mmCIF file of C-alpha atoms in Angstrom:
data_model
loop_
_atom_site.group_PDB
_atom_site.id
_atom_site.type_symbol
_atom_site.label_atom_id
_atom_site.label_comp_id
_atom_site.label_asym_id
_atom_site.label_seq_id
_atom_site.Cartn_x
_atom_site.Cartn_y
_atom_site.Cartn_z
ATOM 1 C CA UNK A 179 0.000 0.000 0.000
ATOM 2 C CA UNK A 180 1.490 3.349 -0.663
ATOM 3 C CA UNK A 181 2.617 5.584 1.758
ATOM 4 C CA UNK A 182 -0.041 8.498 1.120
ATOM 5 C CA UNK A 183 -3.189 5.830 1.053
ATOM 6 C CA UNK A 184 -1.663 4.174 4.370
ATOM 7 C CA UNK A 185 -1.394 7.413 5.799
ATOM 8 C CA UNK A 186 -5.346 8.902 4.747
ATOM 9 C CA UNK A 187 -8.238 9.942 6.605
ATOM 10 C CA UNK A 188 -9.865 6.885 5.058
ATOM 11 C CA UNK A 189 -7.515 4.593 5.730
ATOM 12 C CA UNK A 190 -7.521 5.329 9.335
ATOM 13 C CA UNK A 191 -11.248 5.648 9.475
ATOM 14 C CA UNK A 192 -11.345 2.103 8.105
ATOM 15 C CA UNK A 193 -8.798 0.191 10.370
ATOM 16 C CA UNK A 194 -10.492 2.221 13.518
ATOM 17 C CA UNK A 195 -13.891 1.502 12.533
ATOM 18 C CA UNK A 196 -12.373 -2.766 11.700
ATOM 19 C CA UNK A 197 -10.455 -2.789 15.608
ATOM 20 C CA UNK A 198 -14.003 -1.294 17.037
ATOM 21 C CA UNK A 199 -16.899 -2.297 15.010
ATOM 22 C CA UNK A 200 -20.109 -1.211 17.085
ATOM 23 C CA UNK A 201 -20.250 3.094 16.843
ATOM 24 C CA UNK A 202 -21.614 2.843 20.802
ATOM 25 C CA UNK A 203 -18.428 1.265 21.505
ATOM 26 C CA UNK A 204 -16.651 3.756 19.423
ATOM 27 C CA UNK A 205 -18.412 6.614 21.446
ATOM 28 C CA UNK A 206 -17.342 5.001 24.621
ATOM 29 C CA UNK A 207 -13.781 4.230 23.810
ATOM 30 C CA UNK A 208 -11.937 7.282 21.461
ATOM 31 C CA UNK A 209 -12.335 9.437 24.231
ATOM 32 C CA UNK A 210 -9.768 7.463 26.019
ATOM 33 C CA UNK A 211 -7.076 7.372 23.618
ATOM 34 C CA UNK A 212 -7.746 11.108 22.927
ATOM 35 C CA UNK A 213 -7.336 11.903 26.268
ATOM 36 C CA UNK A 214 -4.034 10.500 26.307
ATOM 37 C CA UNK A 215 -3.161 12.072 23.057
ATOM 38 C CA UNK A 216 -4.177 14.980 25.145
ATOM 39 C CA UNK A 217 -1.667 14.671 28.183
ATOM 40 C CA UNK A 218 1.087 13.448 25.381
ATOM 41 C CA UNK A 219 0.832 16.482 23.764
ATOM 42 C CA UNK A 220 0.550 18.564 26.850
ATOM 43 C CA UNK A 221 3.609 17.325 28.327
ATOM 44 C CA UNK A 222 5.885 16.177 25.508
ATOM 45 C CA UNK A 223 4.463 17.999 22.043
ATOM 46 C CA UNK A 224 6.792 17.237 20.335
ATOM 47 C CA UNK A 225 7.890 13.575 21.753
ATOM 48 C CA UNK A 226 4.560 11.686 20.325
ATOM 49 C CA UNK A 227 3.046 10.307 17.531
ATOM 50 C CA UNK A 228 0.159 8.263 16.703
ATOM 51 C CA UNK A 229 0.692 4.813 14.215
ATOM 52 C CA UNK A 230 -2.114 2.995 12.596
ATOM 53 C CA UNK A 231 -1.264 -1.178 11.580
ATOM 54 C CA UNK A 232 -4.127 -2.942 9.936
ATOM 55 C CA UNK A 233 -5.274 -4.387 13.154
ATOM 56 C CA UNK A 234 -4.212 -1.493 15.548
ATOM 57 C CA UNK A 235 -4.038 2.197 16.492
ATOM 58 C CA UNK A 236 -0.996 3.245 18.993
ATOM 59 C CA UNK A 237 -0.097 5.983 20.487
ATOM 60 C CA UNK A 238 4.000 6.296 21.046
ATOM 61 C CA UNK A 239 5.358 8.559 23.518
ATOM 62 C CA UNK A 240 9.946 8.639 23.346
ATOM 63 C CA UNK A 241 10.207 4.892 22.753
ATOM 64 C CA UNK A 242 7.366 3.694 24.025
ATOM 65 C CA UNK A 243 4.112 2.678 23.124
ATOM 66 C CA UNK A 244 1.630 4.163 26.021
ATOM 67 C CA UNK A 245 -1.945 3.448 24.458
ATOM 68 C CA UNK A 246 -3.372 1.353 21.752
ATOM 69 C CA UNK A 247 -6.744 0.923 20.602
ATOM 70 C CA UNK A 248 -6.757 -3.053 19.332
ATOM 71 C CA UNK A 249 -9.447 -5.642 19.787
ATOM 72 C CA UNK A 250 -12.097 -3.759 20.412
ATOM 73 C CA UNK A 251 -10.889 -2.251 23.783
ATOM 74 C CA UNK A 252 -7.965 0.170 24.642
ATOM 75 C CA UNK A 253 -4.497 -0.946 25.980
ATOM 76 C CA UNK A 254 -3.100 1.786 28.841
ATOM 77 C CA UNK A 255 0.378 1.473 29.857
ATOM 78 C CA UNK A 256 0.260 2.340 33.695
ATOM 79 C CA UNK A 257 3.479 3.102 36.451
ATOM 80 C CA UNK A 258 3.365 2.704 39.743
ATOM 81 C CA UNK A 259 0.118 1.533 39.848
ATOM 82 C CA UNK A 260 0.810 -1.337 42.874
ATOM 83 C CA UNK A 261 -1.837 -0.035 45.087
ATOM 84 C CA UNK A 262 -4.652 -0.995 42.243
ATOM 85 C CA UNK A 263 -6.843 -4.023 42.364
ATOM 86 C CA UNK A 264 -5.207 -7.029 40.805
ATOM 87 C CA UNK A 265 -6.309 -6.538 36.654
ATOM 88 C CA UNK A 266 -7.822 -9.670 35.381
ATOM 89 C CA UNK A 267 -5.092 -11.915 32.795
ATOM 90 C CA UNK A 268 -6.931 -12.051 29.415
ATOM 91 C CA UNK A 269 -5.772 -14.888 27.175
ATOM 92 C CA UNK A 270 -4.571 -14.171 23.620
ATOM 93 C CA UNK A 271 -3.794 -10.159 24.724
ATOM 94 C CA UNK A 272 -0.250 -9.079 23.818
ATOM 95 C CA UNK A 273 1.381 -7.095 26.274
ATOM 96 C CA UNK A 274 3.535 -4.450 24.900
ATOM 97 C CA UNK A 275 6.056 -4.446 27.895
ATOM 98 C CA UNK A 276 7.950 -4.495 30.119
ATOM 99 C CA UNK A 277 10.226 -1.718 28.845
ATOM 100 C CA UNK A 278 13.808 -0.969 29.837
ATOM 101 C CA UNK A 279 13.822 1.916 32.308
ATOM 102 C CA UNK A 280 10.192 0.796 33.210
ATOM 103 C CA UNK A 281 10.093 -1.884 35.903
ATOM 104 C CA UNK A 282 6.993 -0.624 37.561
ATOM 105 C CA UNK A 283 5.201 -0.694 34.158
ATOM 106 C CA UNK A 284 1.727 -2.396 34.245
ATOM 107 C CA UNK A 285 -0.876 -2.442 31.409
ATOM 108 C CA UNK A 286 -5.323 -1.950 32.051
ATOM 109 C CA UNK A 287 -8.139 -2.814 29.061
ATOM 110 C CA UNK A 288 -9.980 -0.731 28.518
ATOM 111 C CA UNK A 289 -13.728 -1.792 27.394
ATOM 112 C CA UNK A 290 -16.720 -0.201 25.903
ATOM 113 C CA UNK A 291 -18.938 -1.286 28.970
ATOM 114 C CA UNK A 292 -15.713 -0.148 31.811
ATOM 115 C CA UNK A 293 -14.365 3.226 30.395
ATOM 116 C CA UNK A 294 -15.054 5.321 32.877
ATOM 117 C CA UNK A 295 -11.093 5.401 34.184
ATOM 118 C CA UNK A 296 -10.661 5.832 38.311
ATOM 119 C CA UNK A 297 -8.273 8.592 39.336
ATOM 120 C CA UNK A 298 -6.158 5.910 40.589
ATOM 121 C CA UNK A 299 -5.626 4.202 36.590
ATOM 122 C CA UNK A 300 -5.591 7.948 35.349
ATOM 123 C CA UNK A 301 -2.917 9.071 37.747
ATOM 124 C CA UNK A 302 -1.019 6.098 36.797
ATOM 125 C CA UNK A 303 -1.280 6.335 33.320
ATOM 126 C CA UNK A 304 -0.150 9.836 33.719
ATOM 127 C CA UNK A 305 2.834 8.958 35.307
ATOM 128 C CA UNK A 306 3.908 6.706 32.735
ATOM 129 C CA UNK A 307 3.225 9.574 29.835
ATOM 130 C CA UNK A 308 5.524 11.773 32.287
ATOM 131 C CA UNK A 309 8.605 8.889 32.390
ATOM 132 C CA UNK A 310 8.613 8.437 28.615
ATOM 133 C CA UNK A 311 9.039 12.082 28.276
ATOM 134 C CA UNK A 312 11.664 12.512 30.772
ATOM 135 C CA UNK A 313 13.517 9.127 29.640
ATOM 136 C CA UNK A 314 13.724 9.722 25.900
ATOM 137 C CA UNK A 315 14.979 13.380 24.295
ATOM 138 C CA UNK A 316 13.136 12.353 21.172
ATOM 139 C CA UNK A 317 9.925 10.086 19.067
ATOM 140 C CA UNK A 318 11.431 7.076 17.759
ATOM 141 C CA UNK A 319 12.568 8.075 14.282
ATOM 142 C CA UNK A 320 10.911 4.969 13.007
ATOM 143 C CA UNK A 321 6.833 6.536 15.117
ATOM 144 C CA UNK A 322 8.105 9.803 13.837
ATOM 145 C CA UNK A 323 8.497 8.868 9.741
ATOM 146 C CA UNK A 324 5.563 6.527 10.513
ATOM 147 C CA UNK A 325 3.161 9.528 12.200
ATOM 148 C CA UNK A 326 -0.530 9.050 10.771
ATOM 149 C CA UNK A 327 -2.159 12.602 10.711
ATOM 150 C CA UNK A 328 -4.878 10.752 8.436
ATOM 151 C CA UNK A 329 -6.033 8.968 12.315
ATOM 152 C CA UNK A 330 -6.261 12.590 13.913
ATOM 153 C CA UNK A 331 -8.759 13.568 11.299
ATOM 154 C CA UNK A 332 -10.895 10.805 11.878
ATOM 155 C CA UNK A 333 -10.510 11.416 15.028
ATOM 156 C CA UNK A 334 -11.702 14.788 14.813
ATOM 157 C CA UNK A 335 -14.620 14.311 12.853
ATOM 158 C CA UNK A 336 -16.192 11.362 14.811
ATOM 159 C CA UNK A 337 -15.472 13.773 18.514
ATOM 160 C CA UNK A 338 -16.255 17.087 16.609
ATOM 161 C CA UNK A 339 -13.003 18.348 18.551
ATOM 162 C CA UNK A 340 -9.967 19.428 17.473
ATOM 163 C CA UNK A 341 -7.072 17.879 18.271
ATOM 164 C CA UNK A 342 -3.059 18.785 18.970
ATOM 165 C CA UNK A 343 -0.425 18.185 16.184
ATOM 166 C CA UNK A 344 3.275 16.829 17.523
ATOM 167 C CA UNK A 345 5.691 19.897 17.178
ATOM 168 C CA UNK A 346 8.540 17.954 15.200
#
């Protein structure tokens, strides 16, 4: 696929509306991962970028990946969050970490029917936004070249909001 079609409004609309098929869902979910495109882009604007695969939307903060919309449910990477209740194993899930630099890294779903987030998994996820900023001076090159605007669009459109651009 060529770079300008991978990188569309339509592309991303269609890979978005593939990982979350039900529009409810979609209304109850890409709030979440705007939010933390939010406090990416409030704290490191210029550190973060947002990829789109065929079967998954992520949001990259330094070297990291710190959200992903896949499977119908969003991934959060969390710090520090030890004093949560234990988060319930789901078979077949990837997990995206741990990461070098990020022993305390833990991971939350997300779900359509759950997505109200507690201060507690906020704060957490928050803190682990913050560390990716402060650990890496720079977007991987590879998130940076691989930036999907075409996704914030979307985005956009479906939350009537507009949304920040990374400053690179």
């Amino acid at each position: 696929m060529e770079r300008e079609t991978r990188m569309s409004e339509d592309n991303a609309r269609n890979v978005i509306e593939r990982i979350v098929t039900d529009s409810s869902a979609r209304e109850a979910l890409l709030p979440v991962f705007v939010e933390s495109i939010d406090r990416a882009h409030y704290v490191a604007a210029h550190k973060w970028g947002i990829t789109v695969a065929r079967d998954r939307v992520r949001l990259n903060v330094g070297m990291i990946v710190v959200c992903t919309l896949y499977r119908g449910a969003v991934w959060l990477a969390l710090e520090g969050a030890h004093d949560l209740s234990p988060l319930p194993h789901l078979d077949g899930w990837e997990y995206n970490g741990p990461y070098n630099g990020f022993p305390d890294m833990t991971e939350v779903y997300v779900f359509p029917q759950l997505h109200e987030l507690t201060p507690a998994v906020q704060q957490a996820h928050y803190r682990l936004i913050e560390h990716a900023k402060d650990k890496f001076s720079k977007l991987r090159s590879t998130a940076e070249s691989a930036h999907n605007d075409g996704a914030l669009i979307y985005l956009e459109q479906i939350l009537h909001r507009t949304l920040p651009r990374p400053l690179y």
